[in-house]
Coordinates of C-alpha atoms and ligand atoms in Angstrom, one line a residue:
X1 CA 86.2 4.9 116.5
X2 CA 82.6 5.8 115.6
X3 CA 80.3 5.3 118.7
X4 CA 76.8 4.4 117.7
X5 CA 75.5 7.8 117.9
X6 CA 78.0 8.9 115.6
X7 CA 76.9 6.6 112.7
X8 CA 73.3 8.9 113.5
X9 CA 74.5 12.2 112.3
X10 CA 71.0 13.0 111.0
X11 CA 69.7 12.6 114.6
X12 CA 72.1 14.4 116.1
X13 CA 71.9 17.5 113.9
X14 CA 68.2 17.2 114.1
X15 CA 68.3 17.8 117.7
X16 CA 71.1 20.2 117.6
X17 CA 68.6 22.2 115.7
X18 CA 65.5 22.0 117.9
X19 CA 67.5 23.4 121.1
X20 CA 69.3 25.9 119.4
X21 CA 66.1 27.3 117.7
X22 CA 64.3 26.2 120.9
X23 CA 61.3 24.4 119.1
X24 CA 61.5 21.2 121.1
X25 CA 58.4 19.1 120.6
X26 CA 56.8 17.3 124.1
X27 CA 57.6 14.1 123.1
X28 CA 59.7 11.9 120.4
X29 CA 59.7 8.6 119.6
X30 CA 62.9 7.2 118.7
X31 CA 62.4 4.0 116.1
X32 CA 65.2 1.5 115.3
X33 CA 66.7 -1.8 116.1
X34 CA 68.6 -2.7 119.2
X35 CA 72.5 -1.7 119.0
X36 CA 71.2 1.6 116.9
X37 CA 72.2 4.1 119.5
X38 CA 68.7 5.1 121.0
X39 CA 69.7 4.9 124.7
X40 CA 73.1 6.9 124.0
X41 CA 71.2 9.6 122.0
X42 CA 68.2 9.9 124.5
X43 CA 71.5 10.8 127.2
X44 CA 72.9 13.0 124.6
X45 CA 69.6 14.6 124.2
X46 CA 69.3 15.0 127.9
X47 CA 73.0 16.3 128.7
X48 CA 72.7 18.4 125.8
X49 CA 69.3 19.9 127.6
X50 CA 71.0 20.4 130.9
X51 CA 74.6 21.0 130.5
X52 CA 75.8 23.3 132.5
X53 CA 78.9 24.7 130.5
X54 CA 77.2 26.6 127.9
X55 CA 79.3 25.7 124.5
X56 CA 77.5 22.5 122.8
X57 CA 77.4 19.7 122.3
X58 CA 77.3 18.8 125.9
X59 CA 80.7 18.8 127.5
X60 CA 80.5 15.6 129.1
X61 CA 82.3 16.5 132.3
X62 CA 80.0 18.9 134.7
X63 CA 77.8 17.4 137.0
X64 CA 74.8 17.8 135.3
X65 CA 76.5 15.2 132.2
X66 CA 77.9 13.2 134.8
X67 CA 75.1 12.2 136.9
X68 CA 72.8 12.0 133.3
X69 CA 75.5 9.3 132.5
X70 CA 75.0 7.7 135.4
X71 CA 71.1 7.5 135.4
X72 CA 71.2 9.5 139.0
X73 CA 70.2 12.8 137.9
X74 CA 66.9 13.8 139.8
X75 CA 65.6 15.5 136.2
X76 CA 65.9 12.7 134.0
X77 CA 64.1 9.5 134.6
X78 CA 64.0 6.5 133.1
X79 CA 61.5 4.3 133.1
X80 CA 62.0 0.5 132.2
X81 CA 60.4 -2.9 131.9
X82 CA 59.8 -4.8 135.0
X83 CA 60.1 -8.1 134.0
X84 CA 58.8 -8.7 130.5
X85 CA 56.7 -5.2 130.4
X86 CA 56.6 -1.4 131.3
X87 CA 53.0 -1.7 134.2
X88 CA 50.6 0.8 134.7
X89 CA 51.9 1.3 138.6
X90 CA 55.1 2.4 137.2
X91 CA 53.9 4.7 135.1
X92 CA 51.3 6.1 137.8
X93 CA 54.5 6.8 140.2
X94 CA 56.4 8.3 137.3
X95 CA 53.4 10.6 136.9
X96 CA 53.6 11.3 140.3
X97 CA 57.2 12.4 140.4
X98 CA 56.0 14.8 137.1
X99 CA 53.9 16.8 139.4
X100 CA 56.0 18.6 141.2
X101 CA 58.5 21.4 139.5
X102 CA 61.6 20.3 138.5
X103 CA 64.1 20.0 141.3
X104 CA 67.4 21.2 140.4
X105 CA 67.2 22.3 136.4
X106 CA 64.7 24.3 134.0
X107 CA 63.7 21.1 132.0
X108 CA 62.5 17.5 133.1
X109 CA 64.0 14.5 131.1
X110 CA 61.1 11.1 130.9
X111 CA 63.4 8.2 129.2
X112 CA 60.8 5.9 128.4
X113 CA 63.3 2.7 127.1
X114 CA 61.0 -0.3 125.5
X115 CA 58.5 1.6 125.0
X116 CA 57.0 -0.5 122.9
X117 CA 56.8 -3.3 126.2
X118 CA 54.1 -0.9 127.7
X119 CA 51.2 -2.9 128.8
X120 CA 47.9 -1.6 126.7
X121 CA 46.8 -0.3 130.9
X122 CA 50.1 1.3 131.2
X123 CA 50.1 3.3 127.8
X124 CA 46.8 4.8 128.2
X125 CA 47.8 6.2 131.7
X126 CA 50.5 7.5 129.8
X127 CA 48.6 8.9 126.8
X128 CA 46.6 11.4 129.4
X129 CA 50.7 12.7 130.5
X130 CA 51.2 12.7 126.8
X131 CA 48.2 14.7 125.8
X132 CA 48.4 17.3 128.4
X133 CA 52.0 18.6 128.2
X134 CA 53.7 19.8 130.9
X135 CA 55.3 23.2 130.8
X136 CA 59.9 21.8 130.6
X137 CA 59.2 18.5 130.3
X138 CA 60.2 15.8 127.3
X139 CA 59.4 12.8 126.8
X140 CA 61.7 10.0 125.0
X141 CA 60.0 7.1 123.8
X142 CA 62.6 4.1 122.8
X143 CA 61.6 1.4 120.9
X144 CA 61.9 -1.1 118.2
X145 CA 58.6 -2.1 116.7
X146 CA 56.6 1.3 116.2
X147 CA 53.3 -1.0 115.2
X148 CA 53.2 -2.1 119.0
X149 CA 53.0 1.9 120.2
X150 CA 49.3 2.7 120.6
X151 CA 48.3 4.9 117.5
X152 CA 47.1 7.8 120.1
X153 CA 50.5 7.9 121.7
X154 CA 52.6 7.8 118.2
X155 CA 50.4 10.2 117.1
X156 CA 50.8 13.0 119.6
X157 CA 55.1 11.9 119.3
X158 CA 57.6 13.6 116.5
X159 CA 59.2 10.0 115.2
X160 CA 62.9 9.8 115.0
X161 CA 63.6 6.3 113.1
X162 CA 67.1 4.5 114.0
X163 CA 68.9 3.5 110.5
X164 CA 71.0 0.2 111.5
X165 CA 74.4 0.7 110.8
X166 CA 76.1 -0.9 107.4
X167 CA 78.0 -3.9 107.6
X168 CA 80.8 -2.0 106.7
X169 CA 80.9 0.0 109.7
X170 CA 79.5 -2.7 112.1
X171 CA 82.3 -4.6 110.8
X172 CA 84.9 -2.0 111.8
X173 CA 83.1 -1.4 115.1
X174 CA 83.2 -5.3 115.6
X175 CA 87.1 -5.5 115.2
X176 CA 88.1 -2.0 116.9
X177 CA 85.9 -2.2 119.7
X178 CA 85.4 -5.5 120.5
X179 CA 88.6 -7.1 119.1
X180 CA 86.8 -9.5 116.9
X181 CA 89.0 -11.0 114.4
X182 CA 88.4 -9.9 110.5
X183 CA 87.0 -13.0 109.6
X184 CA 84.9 -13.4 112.3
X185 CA 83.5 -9.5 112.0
X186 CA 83.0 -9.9 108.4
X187 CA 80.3 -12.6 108.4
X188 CA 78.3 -11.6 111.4
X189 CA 78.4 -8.2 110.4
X190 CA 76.6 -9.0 107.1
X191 CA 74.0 -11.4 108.8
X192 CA 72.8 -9.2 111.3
X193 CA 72.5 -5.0 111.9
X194 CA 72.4 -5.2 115.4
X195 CA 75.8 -5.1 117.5
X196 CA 74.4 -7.6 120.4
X197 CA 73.6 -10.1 118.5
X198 CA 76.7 -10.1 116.1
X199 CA 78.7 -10.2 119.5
X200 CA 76.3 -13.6 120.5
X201 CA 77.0 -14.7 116.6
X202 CA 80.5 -15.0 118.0
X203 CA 80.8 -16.8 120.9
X204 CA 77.2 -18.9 120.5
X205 CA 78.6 -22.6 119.8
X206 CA 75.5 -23.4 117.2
X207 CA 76.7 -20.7 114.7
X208 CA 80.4 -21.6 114.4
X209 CA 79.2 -25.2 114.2
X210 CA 76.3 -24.2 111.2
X211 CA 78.7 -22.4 109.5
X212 CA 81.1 -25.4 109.1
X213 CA 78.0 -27.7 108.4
X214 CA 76.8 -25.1 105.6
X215 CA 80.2 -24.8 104.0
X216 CA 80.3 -28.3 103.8
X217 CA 76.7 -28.9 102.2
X218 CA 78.0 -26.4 99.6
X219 CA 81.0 -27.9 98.8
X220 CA 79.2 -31.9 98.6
X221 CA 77.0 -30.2 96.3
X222 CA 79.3 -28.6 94.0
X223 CA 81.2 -32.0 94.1
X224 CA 76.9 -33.5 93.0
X225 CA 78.1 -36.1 96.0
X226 CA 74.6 -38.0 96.0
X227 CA 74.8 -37.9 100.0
X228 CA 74.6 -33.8 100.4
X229 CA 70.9 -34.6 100.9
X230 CA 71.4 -36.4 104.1
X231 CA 73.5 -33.8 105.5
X232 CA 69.7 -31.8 106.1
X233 CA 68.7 -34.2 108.5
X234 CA 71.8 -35.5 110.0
X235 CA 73.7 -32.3 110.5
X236 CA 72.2 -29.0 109.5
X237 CA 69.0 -29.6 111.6
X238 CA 70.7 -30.8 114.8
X239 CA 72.5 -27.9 114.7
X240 CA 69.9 -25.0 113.5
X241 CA 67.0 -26.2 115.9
X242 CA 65.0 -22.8 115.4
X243 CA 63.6 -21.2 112.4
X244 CA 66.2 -18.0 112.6
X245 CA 69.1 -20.3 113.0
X246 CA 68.2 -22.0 109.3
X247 CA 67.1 -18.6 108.5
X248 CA 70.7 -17.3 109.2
X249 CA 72.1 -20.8 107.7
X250 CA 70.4 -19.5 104.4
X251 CA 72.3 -16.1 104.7
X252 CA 75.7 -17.8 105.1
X253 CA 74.7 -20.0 101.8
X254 CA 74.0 -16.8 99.9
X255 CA 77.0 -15.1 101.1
X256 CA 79.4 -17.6 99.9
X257 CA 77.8 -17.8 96.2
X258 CA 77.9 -14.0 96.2
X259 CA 81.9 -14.6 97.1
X260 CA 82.1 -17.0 94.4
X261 CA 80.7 -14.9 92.0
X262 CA 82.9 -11.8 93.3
X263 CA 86.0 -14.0 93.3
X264 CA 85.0 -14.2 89.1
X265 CA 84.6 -10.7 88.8
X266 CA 87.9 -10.1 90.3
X267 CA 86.3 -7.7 93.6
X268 CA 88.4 -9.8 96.1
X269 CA 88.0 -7.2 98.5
X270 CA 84.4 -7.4 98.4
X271 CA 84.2 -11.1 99.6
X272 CA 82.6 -11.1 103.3
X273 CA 84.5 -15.0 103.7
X274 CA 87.8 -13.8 104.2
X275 CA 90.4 -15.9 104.6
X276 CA 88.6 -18.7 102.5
X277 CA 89.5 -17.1 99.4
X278 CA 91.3 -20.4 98.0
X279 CA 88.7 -22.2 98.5
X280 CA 86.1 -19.9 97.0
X281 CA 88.6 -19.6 93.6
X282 CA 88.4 -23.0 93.7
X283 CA 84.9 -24.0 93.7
X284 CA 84.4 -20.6 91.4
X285 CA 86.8 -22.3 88.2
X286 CA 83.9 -24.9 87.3
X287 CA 80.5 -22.6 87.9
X288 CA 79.5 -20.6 85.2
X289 CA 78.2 -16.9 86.5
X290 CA 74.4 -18.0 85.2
X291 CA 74.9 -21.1 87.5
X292 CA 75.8 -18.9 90.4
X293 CA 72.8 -16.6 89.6
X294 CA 70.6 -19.3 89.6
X295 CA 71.5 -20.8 92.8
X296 CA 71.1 -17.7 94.8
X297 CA 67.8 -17.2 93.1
X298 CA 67.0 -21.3 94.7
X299 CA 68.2 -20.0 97.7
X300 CA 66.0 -16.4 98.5
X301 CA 63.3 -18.9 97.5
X302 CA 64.2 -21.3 100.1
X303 CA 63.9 -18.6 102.8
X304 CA 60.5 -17.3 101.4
X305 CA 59.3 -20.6 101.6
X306 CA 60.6 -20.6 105.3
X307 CA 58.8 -17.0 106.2
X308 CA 56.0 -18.7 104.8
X309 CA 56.2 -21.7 107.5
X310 CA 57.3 -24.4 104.9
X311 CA 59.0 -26.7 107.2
X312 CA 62.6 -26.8 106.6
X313 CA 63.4 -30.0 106.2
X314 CA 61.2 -30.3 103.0
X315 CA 62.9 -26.8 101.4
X316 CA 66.1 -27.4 102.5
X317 CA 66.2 -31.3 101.0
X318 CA 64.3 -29.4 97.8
X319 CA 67.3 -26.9 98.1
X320 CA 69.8 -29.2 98.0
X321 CA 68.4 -31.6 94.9
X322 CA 67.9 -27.9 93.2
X323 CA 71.5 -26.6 94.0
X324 CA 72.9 -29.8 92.6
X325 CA 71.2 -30.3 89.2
X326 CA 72.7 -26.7 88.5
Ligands
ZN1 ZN1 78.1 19.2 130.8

């Protein structure tokens, strides 16, 4: 099974390449949504620094990988968010430790993990540690939003940017490695990139719930039942009571008229409802492949009218009154 570094073979080769040709740059800031791999690669990057056994990549097993694994290695430190934010006393004491040579190994190792929670104090004590680079030291900057990185400290970083995986392989990471059921890992791992929260998708009680409400609201529509508008207010919204959940109900909508309309091309196995194919072939026999074009078209509006604060209620009654003349 592919580990999340794996599905970075760019990143990994790219650092391969700076050791070997010993052209390491002071500090990189690795970019990229949560469940991308950026903590296992900054341990790679470390082991692969401070390996003992000389063949590459790192062997894993000596002490030096061991203890890197563990976080308990006196060369590689990572610093961390207390509470909601990395403070500037943390970083002082970090620089403190910094000062003195390394203690066992040639190089120093600064994990840096939400970097981007840095208060604005706290990043320009670090911007001075950045600036005036220490002889076998990197830095690793983790983080997801690079806007929230002071400029000064991104520029003065080589930026590494974190592709989320596809669903395709989240999918198959979802079902190998976390025993999720086909179904299950084919929904949630085309509504979200990030492993943690496909994992929450599964077990949270409001998404299984929306999902049945959603399927039903396309269903009453198809059927032009006159009471598919009430199912807005009496059941979608008492289930989605934040923006992202209608935001995500909106995904599941599109994802079943994309089914529908891959059911009439005949690419079955590119339907991300499985086990609801019946159903889908169903609805598909009296919806014409303009009609299904056009109700995904209602339905990416719906959701830009949502990003642009329309409140849902309105857009998803509007939605619904749309979806139904067709
Ligand atoms: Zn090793």
């Amino acid at each position: 099974m592919e580990t999340a570094i794996e599905q970075q073979p760019r990143i990994r080769n790219f650092i391969e390449a700076v050791i070997t040709k010993n052209r390491l740059a002071h500090a990189y800031l690795f970019i990229g949504p949560r469940g991308t791999g950026k903590r296992e690669m900054a341990t790679l990057f470390a082991q692969r620094l401070l390996c003992s056994q000389p063949d590459h990549p790192p062997c894993g097993r000596c002490l030096e990988c061991r203890r890197i694994a563990r976080h308990n290695h006196p060369d590689v430190h990572w610093l961390r968010p207390e509470g909601q934010s990395i403070k500037i006393d943390q970083v002082r004491q970090i620089q403190k430790a910094f000062a003195y040579r390394a203690q066992e190994t040639a190089w120093r190792v600064l994990i840096i993990d939400q970097a981007d929670t840095m208060t604005p104090q706290a990043a320009n004590s670090l911007l001075k540690f950045v600036e005036e680079p220490q002889p076998g030291t990197v830095i690793l900057m983790l983080a997801e939003d690079r806007e929230l990185i002071l400029p000064t400290i991104r520029s003065r970083c080589q930026e590494l940017v974190f592709q989320p995986p596809s669903p395709g392989h989240l999918k198959a990471l979802l079902i190998e490695q976390y025993g999720k059921s086909e179904a299950e890992a084919s929904l949630v791992a085309h509504l979200t990139a990030d492993v943690e929260e496909a994992l929450n998708f599964c077990q949270i009680e409001w998404f299984a719930e929306l999902k049945r409400v959603v399927l039903q609201l396309i269903e009453d529509c198809l059927r032009q039942d006159p009471r598919a508008v009430y199912q807005i207010q009496d059941a979608w919204l008492k289930v989605a009571k934040e923006k992202e959940h209608t935001d995500t109900g909106l995904d599941m909508m599109l994802f079943w008229y994309r089914d529908l309309l891959y059911i009439q091309l005949g690419m079955e196995d590119q339907i991300v409802y499985i086990g609801q194919e019946e159903r889908l072939r169903k609805q598909g026999l009296s919806l014409s492949r303009v009609k299904i074009a056009t109700a995904m078209e209602h339905i990416l509006e719906a959701k830009r009218r949502l990003h642009a604060h329309v409140h849902p209620q309105l857009l998803l009654e509007q939605l619904v009154l749309r979806l139904q003349e067709g």
